[in-house]
mmCIF file of C-alpha atoms in Angstrom:
data_model
loop_
_atom_site.group_PDB
_atom_site.id
_atom_site.type_symbol
_atom_site.label_atom_id
_atom_site.label_comp_id
_atom_site.label_asym_id
_atom_site.label_seq_id
_atom_site.Cartn_x
_atom_site.Cartn_y
_atom_site.Cartn_z
ATOM 1 C CA UNK A 574 -0.537 31.846 20.501
ATOM 2 C CA UNK A 575 -3.184 29.219 19.721
ATOM 3 C CA UNK A 576 -3.956 30.972 16.437
ATOM 4 C CA UNK A 577 -0.373 30.370 15.276
ATOM 5 C CA UNK A 578 -0.821 26.613 15.609
ATOM 6 C CA UNK A 579 -4.438 26.436 14.440
ATOM 7 C CA UNK A 580 -3.642 25.422 10.803
ATOM 8 C CA UNK A 581 -1.244 22.702 11.942
ATOM 9 C CA UNK A 582 -3.707 21.389 14.516
ATOM 10 C CA UNK A 583 -6.475 21.284 11.894
ATOM 11 C CA UNK A 584 -4.272 19.220 9.564
ATOM 12 C CA UNK A 585 -3.211 16.908 12.394
ATOM 13 C CA UNK A 586 -6.780 16.416 13.606
ATOM 14 C CA UNK A 587 -8.018 15.766 10.064
ATOM 15 C CA UNK A 588 -5.234 13.196 9.569
ATOM 16 C CA UNK A 589 -6.001 11.369 12.835
ATOM 17 C CA UNK A 590 -9.753 11.257 12.229
ATOM 18 C CA UNK A 591 -9.387 10.044 8.639
ATOM 19 C CA UNK A 592 -6.779 7.465 9.601
ATOM 20 C CA UNK A 593 -8.889 6.045 12.443
ATOM 21 C CA UNK A 594 -12.062 5.929 10.310
ATOM 22 C CA UNK A 595 -10.265 4.206 7.415
ATOM 23 C CA UNK A 596 -8.526 1.675 9.699
ATOM 24 C CA UNK A 597 -11.820 0.844 11.428
ATOM 25 C CA UNK A 598 -13.550 0.454 8.053
ATOM 26 C CA UNK A 599 -10.777 -1.842 6.829
ATOM 27 C CA UNK A 600 -10.932 -3.891 10.019
ATOM 28 C CA UNK A 601 -14.689 -4.237 9.564
ATOM 29 C CA UNK A 602 -14.018 -5.516 6.014
ATOM 30 C CA UNK A 603 -11.411 -8.011 7.287
ATOM 31 C CA UNK A 604 -13.733 -9.308 10.021
ATOM 32 C CA UNK A 605 -15.975 -10.629 7.252
ATOM 33 C CA UNK A 606 -13.193 -13.040 6.233
ATOM 34 C CA UNK A 607 -12.254 -14.321 9.682
ATOM 35 C CA UNK A 608 -11.358 -18.039 9.413
ATOM 36 C CA UNK A 609 -12.543 -18.035 5.780
ATOM 37 C CA UNK A 610 -9.167 -17.826 4.051
ATOM 38 C CA UNK A 611 -7.520 -14.842 2.461
ATOM 39 C CA UNK A 612 -9.717 -11.778 1.888
ATOM 40 C CA UNK A 613 -10.893 -11.029 -1.639
ATOM 41 C CA UNK A 614 -8.673 -7.964 -2.194
ATOM 42 C CA UNK A 615 -5.547 -9.909 -1.220
ATOM 43 C CA UNK A 616 -6.631 -12.740 -3.522
ATOM 44 C CA UNK A 617 -7.098 -10.209 -6.342
ATOM 45 C CA UNK A 618 -3.550 -8.909 -5.742
ATOM 46 C CA UNK A 619 -2.253 -12.494 -5.773
ATOM 47 C CA UNK A 620 -3.989 -13.225 -9.059
ATOM 48 C CA UNK A 621 -2.226 -10.253 -10.650
ATOM 49 C CA UNK A 622 1.127 -11.305 -9.205
ATOM 50 C CA UNK A 623 0.572 -14.851 -10.468
ATOM 51 C CA UNK A 624 -0.316 -13.558 -13.963
ATOM 52 C CA UNK A 625 2.736 -11.295 -14.136
ATOM 53 C CA UNK A 626 5.123 -13.980 -12.889
ATOM 54 C CA UNK A 627 3.835 -16.387 -15.540
ATOM 55 C CA UNK A 628 4.213 -13.644 -18.166
ATOM 56 C CA UNK A 629 7.835 -13.103 -17.095
ATOM 57 C CA UNK A 630 8.647 -16.808 -17.427
ATOM 58 C CA UNK A 631 8.292 -17.868 -13.816
ATOM 59 C CA UNK A 632 5.591 -20.567 -13.861
ATOM 60 C CA UNK A 633 3.382 -19.790 -10.877
ATOM 61 C CA UNK A 634 0.386 -21.153 -9.047
ATOM 62 C CA UNK A 635 -1.503 -20.030 -5.988
ATOM 63 C CA UNK A 636 -2.034 -22.754 -3.418
ATOM 64 C CA UNK A 637 -4.552 -21.867 -0.711
ATOM 65 C CA UNK A 638 -3.774 -22.787 2.867
ATOM 66 C CA UNK A 639 -6.344 -23.864 5.412
ATOM 67 C CA UNK A 640 -9.085 -21.231 5.777
ATOM 68 C CA UNK A 641 -8.180 -20.515 9.409
ATOM 69 C CA UNK A 642 -4.599 -19.766 8.324
ATOM 70 C CA UNK A 643 -5.810 -16.883 6.114
ATOM 71 C CA UNK A 644 -2.891 -17.337 3.740
ATOM 72 C CA UNK A 645 -2.142 -18.522 0.232
ATOM 73 C CA UNK A 646 1.196 -19.849 -0.993
ATOM 74 C CA UNK A 647 3.064 -18.929 -4.158
ATOM 75 C CA UNK A 648 4.305 -22.035 -5.944
ATOM 76 C CA UNK A 649 6.886 -20.582 -8.366
ATOM 77 C CA UNK A 650 9.175 -22.482 -10.745
ATOM 78 C CA UNK A 651 8.409 -25.786 -9.070
ATOM 79 C CA UNK A 652 8.670 -24.827 -5.415
ATOM 80 C CA UNK A 653 6.960 -22.933 -2.642
ATOM 81 C CA UNK A 654 8.745 -19.607 -2.324
ATOM 82 C CA UNK A 655 6.476 -17.331 -0.325
ATOM 83 C CA UNK A 656 3.040 -16.880 1.065
ATOM 84 C CA UNK A 657 0.532 -14.077 0.820
ATOM 85 C CA UNK A 658 -1.159 -12.808 3.939
ATOM 86 C CA UNK A 659 -3.491 -9.837 4.350
ATOM 87 C CA UNK A 660 -0.603 -7.514 5.239
ATOM 88 C CA UNK A 661 0.930 -8.008 1.785
ATOM 89 C CA UNK A 662 -1.941 -6.310 -0.035
ATOM 90 C CA UNK A 663 -0.713 -2.775 0.841
ATOM 91 C CA UNK A 664 -4.139 -1.584 2.018
ATOM 92 C CA UNK A 665 -2.665 -0.328 5.296
ATOM 93 C CA UNK A 666 -0.066 1.645 3.313
ATOM 94 C CA UNK A 667 -2.817 3.072 1.083
ATOM 95 C CA UNK A 668 -4.819 4.085 4.173
ATOM 96 C CA UNK A 669 -1.808 5.977 5.527
ATOM 97 C CA UNK A 670 -1.331 7.652 2.129
ATOM 98 C CA UNK A 671 -4.999 8.661 1.864
ATOM 99 C CA UNK A 672 -5.175 10.048 5.400
ATOM 100 C CA UNK A 673 -2.169 12.249 4.707
ATOM 101 C CA UNK A 674 -3.409 13.475 1.323
ATOM 102 C CA UNK A 675 -6.875 14.319 2.647
ATOM 103 C CA UNK A 676 -5.367 15.995 5.711
ATOM 104 C CA UNK A 677 -4.062 18.569 3.214
ATOM 105 C CA UNK A 678 -7.379 18.748 1.389
ATOM 106 C CA UNK A 679 -7.313 20.956 -1.726
ATOM 107 C CA UNK A 680 -10.750 20.452 -3.288
ATOM 108 C CA UNK A 681 -11.615 18.112 -6.152
ATOM 109 C CA UNK A 682 -7.986 17.638 -7.194
ATOM 110 C CA UNK A 683 -7.460 15.856 -3.866
ATOM 111 C CA UNK A 684 -9.782 13.070 -5.030
ATOM 112 C CA UNK A 685 -8.027 12.814 -8.406
ATOM 113 C CA UNK A 686 -4.561 12.688 -6.843
ATOM 114 C CA UNK A 687 -5.730 10.206 -4.202
ATOM 115 C CA UNK A 688 -7.249 7.869 -6.817
ATOM 116 C CA UNK A 689 -4.179 8.024 -9.060
ATOM 117 C CA UNK A 690 -1.939 7.549 -6.008
ATOM 118 C CA UNK A 691 -3.814 4.443 -4.865
ATOM 119 C CA UNK A 692 -3.565 2.974 -8.379
ATOM 120 C CA UNK A 693 0.162 3.756 -8.444
ATOM 121 C CA UNK A 694 0.673 2.166 -5.009
ATOM 122 C CA UNK A 695 -1.266 -0.920 -6.089
ATOM 123 C CA UNK A 696 0.929 -1.322 -9.185
ATOM 124 C CA UNK A 697 4.088 -0.801 -7.103
ATOM 125 C CA UNK A 698 2.868 -3.393 -4.611
ATOM 126 C CA UNK A 699 2.209 -6.005 -7.302
ATOM 127 C CA UNK A 700 5.678 -5.334 -8.770
ATOM 128 C CA UNK A 701 7.154 -5.520 -5.262
ATOM 129 C CA UNK A 702 5.687 -8.974 -4.641
ATOM 130 C CA UNK A 703 6.743 -10.207 -8.087
ATOM 131 C CA UNK A 704 10.250 -8.873 -7.469
ATOM 132 C CA UNK A 705 10.427 -10.536 -4.091
ATOM 133 C CA UNK A 706 9.273 -13.878 -5.488
ATOM 134 C CA UNK A 707 11.866 -13.686 -8.283
ATOM 135 C CA UNK A 708 14.583 -12.926 -5.731
ATOM 136 C CA UNK A 709 13.388 -15.898 -3.655
ATOM 137 C CA UNK A 710 13.638 -18.166 -6.725
ATOM 138 C CA UNK A 711 16.878 -16.832 -8.203
ATOM 139 C CA UNK A 712 18.796 -15.706 -5.114
ATOM 140 C CA UNK A 713 17.282 -17.296 -1.992
ATOM 141 C CA UNK A 714 20.307 -16.238 0.061
ATOM 142 C CA UNK A 715 18.982 -12.658 -0.160
ATOM 143 C CA UNK A 716 15.487 -13.552 1.044
ATOM 144 C CA UNK A 717 15.809 -11.852 4.450
ATOM 145 C CA UNK A 718 17.263 -8.578 3.183
ATOM 146 C CA UNK A 719 14.778 -8.581 0.282
ATOM 147 C CA UNK A 720 11.710 -9.245 2.396
ATOM 148 C CA UNK A 721 12.638 -7.193 5.445
ATOM 149 C CA UNK A 722 14.407 -4.177 3.913
ATOM 150 C CA UNK A 723 14.597 -3.791 0.130
ATOM 151 C CA UNK A 724 11.010 -4.474 -0.899
ATOM 152 C CA UNK A 725 9.375 -2.641 2.035
ATOM 153 C CA UNK A 726 11.573 0.342 1.104
ATOM 154 C CA UNK A 727 10.040 0.244 -2.375
ATOM 155 C CA UNK A 728 6.439 0.508 -1.188
ATOM 156 C CA UNK A 729 7.104 2.991 1.626
ATOM 157 C CA UNK A 730 9.413 4.989 -0.624
ATOM 158 C CA UNK A 731 6.579 5.199 -3.160
ATOM 159 C CA UNK A 732 4.287 6.629 -0.475
ATOM 160 C CA UNK A 733 6.850 9.219 0.569
ATOM 161 C CA UNK A 734 7.411 10.192 -3.073
ATOM 162 C CA UNK A 735 3.673 10.723 -3.571
ATOM 163 C CA UNK A 736 3.442 12.742 -0.342
ATOM 164 C CA UNK A 737 6.306 14.971 -1.466
ATOM 165 C CA UNK A 738 4.689 15.517 -4.861
ATOM 166 C CA UNK A 739 1.365 16.366 -3.192
ATOM 167 C CA UNK A 740 2.900 18.834 -0.764
ATOM 168 C CA UNK A 741 5.260 20.505 -3.239
ATOM 169 C CA UNK A 742 2.969 20.829 -6.231
ATOM 170 C CA UNK A 743 -0.480 21.070 -4.651
ATOM 171 C CA UNK A 744 -0.743 21.802 -0.943
ATOM 172 C CA UNK A 745 2.134 24.280 -0.594
ATOM 173 C CA UNK A 746 1.550 25.778 -4.030
ATOM 174 C CA UNK A 747 -1.900 26.901 -2.922
ATOM 175 C CA UNK A 748 -0.469 28.446 0.246
ATOM 176 C CA UNK A 749 2.186 30.305 -1.792
ATOM 177 C CA UNK A 750 -0.436 31.526 -4.288
ATOM 178 C CA UNK A 751 -2.596 32.885 -1.472
ATOM 179 C CA UNK A 752 0.287 34.739 0.198
ATOM 180 C CA UNK A 753 1.449 36.375 -3.054
#
């Protein structure tokens, strides 16, 4: 009976180990920025959001909060519309994505798909934040539904889409090829 579940248990164990290792590594990274303001990756994401908003005609600036607040504000079209905190950088979403992809490890192509997936998720996250800030400027009455439901659905939906692509075209394809 155990042999029937062995492949599933291997995948589950690989996922849990990778997820825990990546989360601990990320937490170690974040500890280096404790009470020092926003971490450098989040600031890099903000810089891209700021650039894109300016390009789209929404004059934007980043206004840093107090270092112990670990936040930076978006000043868009003459007013404060949102703030960036570490959770907005999508690293935790990327960690979840990577743990899943590597749980279904398929050789070198796993690294290629993982790298392209992380780049895709980063782009989607930047677009998500830009979209949210534009909604906050143009339609502030939709701020709650935008922040709490619509824009999280975009980033999590992107992860699910990538997972489905990985499973359908790579992980399960190999299993089908082996059984044929």
